[in-house]
């Protein structure tokens, strides 16, 4: 397992994409200044004003891209969740637990059926 801390101003998604990691985000918590979340069935992201608490964060990491989902709460306790898009800016901290996997064990390939680059698992 690997622990990772992101700092104020870091873009949550961009930081994980830049790492070139292969594995899964097992857990994440912290806060965001604002979020860009794509809700189920939506064509694009929705801007969510902060401050926000990260309640859950999980997903897959490949050198070809990341797939992250989060749930966040605002100051009134309203909870929203969805696909994490670029522009989710860390407010105070983001603390993540990552389970690394061997390089090459996960990749992403375009799937005509879904219209997305989907996870491909390669067994050793």
XYZ file of N, CA and C in Angstrom:
372
model
N 0.846 -1.180 0.000
C 0.000 0.000 0.000
C 0.890 1.241 0.000
N 0.351 2.285 -0.567
C 1.065 3.550 -0.657
C 0.142 4.659 -0.159
N 0.653 5.508 0.708
C -0.096 6.676 1.166
C 0.369 7.889 0.374
N -0.569 8.763 0.051
C -0.258 9.952 -0.730
C -1.046 11.117 -0.164
N -0.368 12.256 0.014
C -1.050 13.473 0.453
C -0.940 14.522 -0.634
N -2.078 15.114 -0.964
C -2.113 16.231 -1.897
C -2.269 17.518 -1.101
N -1.731 18.598 -1.638
C -1.665 19.875 -0.938
C -2.689 20.871 -1.469
N -2.921 21.955 -0.713
C -3.856 22.978 -1.174
C -3.510 23.453 -2.588
N -4.548 23.545 -3.424
C -4.371 24.000 -4.797
C -4.115 22.897 -5.802
N -3.740 21.700 -5.344
C -3.511 20.584 -6.267
C -4.828 20.174 -6.927
N -4.760 19.827 -8.201
C -5.906 19.267 -8.910
C -5.903 17.762 -8.651
N -6.938 17.272 -8.015
C -7.003 15.870 -7.594
C -6.775 14.915 -8.761
N -7.514 15.086 -9.829
C -7.409 14.175 -10.970
C -6.074 14.329 -11.688
N -5.672 15.566 -11.963
C -4.428 15.810 -12.701
C -3.217 15.262 -11.957
N -3.213 15.376 -10.637
C -2.092 14.860 -9.849
C -1.981 13.352 -9.998
N -3.108 12.656 -9.953
C -3.079 11.198 -10.088
C -2.754 10.772 -11.516
N -3.215 11.525 -12.508
C -2.879 11.207 -13.900
C -1.391 11.394 -14.166
N -0.802 12.404 -13.563
C 0.616 12.705 -13.798
C 1.545 11.691 -13.145
N 1.040 10.915 -12.194
C 1.886 9.981 -11.463
C 2.290 8.746 -12.240
N 1.575 8.418 -13.314
C 1.899 7.236 -14.102
C 1.757 5.930 -13.342
N 0.920 5.929 -12.314
C 0.762 4.744 -11.472
C -0.151 3.704 -12.121
N 0.008 2.465 -11.666
C -0.903 1.377 -11.992
C -1.415 0.828 -10.670
N -2.727 0.842 -10.475
C -3.287 0.340 -9.233
C -4.684 0.872 -9.002
N -5.081 0.839 -7.743
C -6.410 1.309 -7.360
C -6.310 2.272 -6.193
N -7.122 3.326 -6.233
C -7.321 4.184 -5.068
C -8.335 3.451 -4.199
N -7.887 3.044 -3.024
C -8.732 2.275 -2.110
C -9.598 3.197 -1.263
N -9.036 4.325 -0.855
C -9.757 5.264 0.002
C -9.171 6.652 -0.173
N -9.992 7.638 0.078
C -9.525 9.012 0.041
C -10.445 9.887 0.863
N -9.854 10.897 1.495
C -10.616 11.853 2.283
C -9.884 13.178 2.257
N -10.548 14.220 2.701
C -9.941 15.545 2.717
C -10.975 16.591 2.370
N -10.520 17.672 1.687
C -11.442 18.747 1.337
C -11.096 19.331 -0.026
N -12.117 19.894 -0.666
C -11.963 20.536 -1.969
C -12.491 21.962 -1.891
N -11.844 22.855 -2.630
C -12.351 24.213 -2.749
C -13.593 24.249 -3.617
N -13.630 23.404 -4.617
C -14.782 23.192 -5.492
C -14.549 21.879 -6.230
N -15.585 21.390 -6.875
C -15.467 20.115 -7.588
C -16.100 20.217 -8.964
N -15.626 19.364 -9.842
C -16.227 19.144 -11.156
C -16.588 17.664 -11.197
N -17.873 17.371 -11.087
C -18.354 15.990 -11.049
C -19.288 15.739 -12.226
N -19.122 14.583 -12.852
C -20.058 14.172 -13.903
C -21.032 13.184 -13.287
N -22.291 13.562 -13.274
C -23.332 12.730 -12.691
C -23.765 11.652 -13.685
N -24.393 10.615 -13.184
C -24.814 9.482 -14.012
C -25.637 9.947 -15.208
N -25.221 9.527 -16.402
C -25.941 9.834 -17.621
C -25.717 11.224 -18.184
N -24.976 12.070 -17.486
C -24.732 13.442 -17.950
C -23.643 13.455 -19.015
N -23.756 14.389 -19.944
C -22.774 14.497 -21.024
C -21.469 15.126 -20.556
N -21.539 15.986 -19.549
C -20.338 16.671 -19.081
C -20.407 16.935 -17.593
N -19.343 17.541 -17.056
C -19.278 17.774 -15.616
C -20.186 18.914 -15.154
N -20.515 18.876 -13.877
C -21.248 19.933 -13.194
C -20.311 20.561 -12.177
N -20.261 21.895 -12.160
C -19.437 22.599 -11.173
C -20.172 22.596 -9.836
N -19.478 22.215 -8.767
C -20.046 22.201 -7.421
C -19.213 23.149 -6.571
N -19.835 24.232 -6.101
C -19.132 25.207 -5.271
C -18.800 24.615 -3.911
N -17.658 25.004 -3.364
C -17.217 24.560 -2.057
C -17.404 25.645 -1.027
N -16.823 25.402 0.138
C -15.935 24.280 0.442
C -16.696 22.959 0.549
N -15.960 21.878 0.261
C -16.526 20.535 0.253
C -15.644 19.580 1.042
N -16.271 18.639 1.712
C -15.550 17.544 2.358
C -15.591 16.336 1.434
N -14.439 15.682 1.231
C -14.403 14.423 0.481
C -14.820 13.318 1.443
N -15.950 12.687 1.172
C -16.432 11.597 2.022
C -15.887 10.257 1.566
N -15.859 10.056 0.258
C -15.302 8.829 -0.312
C -14.577 9.176 -1.601
N -13.567 8.406 -1.903
C -12.853 8.521 -3.171
C -12.301 7.146 -3.495
N -12.570 6.675 -4.699
C -12.014 5.393 -5.128
C -11.908 5.391 -6.640
N -11.098 4.467 -7.159
C -10.973 4.376 -8.599
C -9.776 3.573 -9.041
N -9.595 3.528 -10.359
C -8.473 2.794 -10.947
C -7.490 3.769 -11.580
N -6.210 3.379 -11.545
C -5.120 4.200 -12.067
C -4.353 3.405 -13.111
N -4.180 3.973 -14.292
C -3.324 3.379 -15.319
C -2.514 4.503 -15.943
N -1.379 4.190 -16.551
C -0.626 5.242 -17.236
C -1.438 5.923 -18.345
N -2.439 5.223 -18.889
C -3.267 5.778 -19.961
C -4.426 6.625 -19.445
N -4.617 6.678 -18.134
C -5.693 7.481 -17.574
C -6.223 6.918 -16.276
N -7.015 7.730 -15.604
C -7.594 7.330 -14.324
C -9.115 7.309 -14.443
N -9.745 6.552 -13.570
C -11.206 6.502 -13.471
C -11.532 6.620 -11.995
N -12.026 7.785 -11.594
C -12.251 8.081 -10.184
C -13.701 8.473 -9.932
N -14.230 8.008 -8.806
C -15.544 8.436 -8.341
C -15.385 8.962 -6.922
N -16.187 9.979 -6.585
C -16.130 10.562 -5.247
C -17.525 10.939 -4.785
N -17.674 10.980 -3.476
C -18.841 11.627 -2.881
C -18.314 12.750 -2.000
N -18.998 13.886 -2.068
C -18.585 15.075 -1.322
C -19.801 15.660 -0.615
N -19.543 16.411 0.456
C -20.632 17.106 1.147
C -20.295 18.584 1.249
N -21.350 19.413 1.200
C -21.140 20.852 1.320
C -21.395 21.296 2.760
N -21.365 22.603 2.989
C -21.494 23.147 4.346
C -22.852 22.849 4.978
N -23.872 22.578 4.160
C -25.192 22.262 4.705
C -25.397 20.760 4.889
N -24.391 19.963 4.530
C -24.491 18.519 4.675
C -25.062 17.818 3.456
N -25.364 18.568 2.402
C -25.863 17.972 1.160
C -24.755 17.123 0.548
N -25.074 15.908 0.135
C -24.085 14.985 -0.428
C -24.350 14.809 -1.918
N -23.268 14.916 -2.696
C -23.306 14.675 -4.134
C -22.188 13.710 -4.483
N -22.380 12.960 -5.526
C -21.332 12.038 -5.941
C -21.336 11.849 -7.431
N -20.185 11.452 -7.951
C -20.089 11.192 -9.371
C -18.668 10.960 -9.814
N -18.491 11.020 -11.124
C -17.197 10.825 -11.771
C -16.343 12.075 -11.536
N -15.122 11.903 -11.049
C -14.215 13.020 -10.774
C -13.599 13.506 -12.084
N -13.840 14.770 -12.414
C -13.293 15.388 -13.624
C -12.178 16.360 -13.240
N -11.452 16.843 -14.232
C -10.415 17.844 -13.991
C -11.051 19.073 -13.359
N -10.326 19.703 -12.445
C -10.811 20.916 -11.805
C -11.268 20.736 -10.375
N -11.096 19.549 -9.802
C -11.383 19.335 -8.380
C -10.142 19.771 -7.606
N -10.194 20.963 -7.024
C -9.021 21.567 -6.401
C -9.008 21.321 -4.897
N -7.893 20.790 -4.405
C -7.742 20.507 -2.976
C -7.800 21.816 -2.192
N -8.591 21.824 -1.124
C -8.719 23.004 -0.267
C -7.667 23.010 0.834
N -7.644 21.981 1.681
C -6.650 21.916 2.763
C -5.738 20.706 2.623
N -6.325 19.566 2.351
C -5.547 18.334 2.194
C -6.404 17.298 1.482
N -5.753 16.355 0.854
C -6.412 15.144 0.363
C -5.465 14.003 0.701
N -5.971 13.025 1.420
C -5.166 11.903 1.895
C -5.698 10.634 1.249
N -4.825 9.962 0.497
C -5.238 8.811 -0.301
C -4.461 7.566 0.079
N -5.127 6.425 -0.010
C -4.490 5.126 0.143
C -4.575 4.427 -1.204
N -3.404 4.083 -1.755
C -3.319 3.492 -3.086
C -2.756 2.082 -2.987
N -3.407 1.146 -3.673
C -2.907 -0.224 -3.781
C -2.231 -0.351 -5.146
N -0.889 -0.316 -5.183
C -0.199 -0.407 -6.471
C -0.246 -1.826 -7.032
N -0.236 -1.921 -8.356
C -0.172 -3.195 -9.064
C 1.010 -3.157 -10.024
N 1.479 -4.320 -10.482
C 2.630 -4.340 -11.387
C 2.360 -3.542 -12.667
N 3.373 -2.821 -13.154
C 3.218 -2.103 -14.421
C 2.755 -3.056 -15.523
N 1.832 -2.592 -16.340
C 1.324 -3.402 -17.440
C 0.135 -4.275 -17.090
N -0.202 -4.377 -15.803
C -1.317 -5.242 -15.413
C -2.677 -4.601 -15.684
N -2.710 -3.273 -15.789
C -3.935 -2.551 -16.111
C -3.659 -1.584 -17.251
N -4.624 -1.456 -18.144
C -4.526 -0.444 -19.198
C -5.938 0.014 -19.530
N -6.042 0.939 -20.455
C -7.344 1.426 -20.916
C -7.395 1.313 -22.430
N -8.494 0.808 -22.929
C -8.690 0.693 -24.369
C -10.103 1.142 -24.718
N -10.221 1.785 -25.891
C -11.515 2.272 -26.339
C -12.486 1.116 -26.514
N -13.686 1.305 -25.999
C -14.742 0.300 -26.094
C -15.891 0.897 -26.909
N -16.101 0.364 -28.103
C -17.159 0.870 -28.985
C -18.535 0.751 -28.336
N -18.736 -0.279 -27.539
C -20.049 -0.514 -26.933
C -20.415 0.559 -25.911
N -19.418 1.065 -25.156
C -19.709 2.053 -24.116
C -19.387 3.479 -24.541
N -18.475 3.624 -25.499
C -18.049 4.957 -25.903
C -17.018 5.572 -24.983
N -16.358 4.737 -24.188
C -15.333 5.200 -23.248
C -14.091 4.316 -23.340
N -12.970 4.849 -22.883
C -11.765 4.033 -22.716
C -11.952 3.236 -21.433
N -12.146 1.944 -21.570
C -12.466 1.082 -20.426
C -11.238 0.325 -19.932
N -11.317 -0.110 -18.683
C -10.225 -0.834 -18.040
C -10.029 -2.204 -18.683
N -8.767 -2.547 -18.932
C -8.381 -3.872 -19.409
C -7.431 -4.453 -18.373
N -7.756 -5.648 -17.873
C -6.935 -6.318 -16.859
C -6.143 -7.418 -17.540
N -4.842 -7.393 -17.331
C -3.960 -8.424 -17.892
C -3.402 -9.253 -16.740
N -3.651 -10.518 -16.771
C -3.165 -11.432 -15.726
C -1.738 -11.851 -16.032
N -0.949 -11.989 -14.988
C 0.456 -12.405 -15.155
C 0.562 -13.893 -15.395
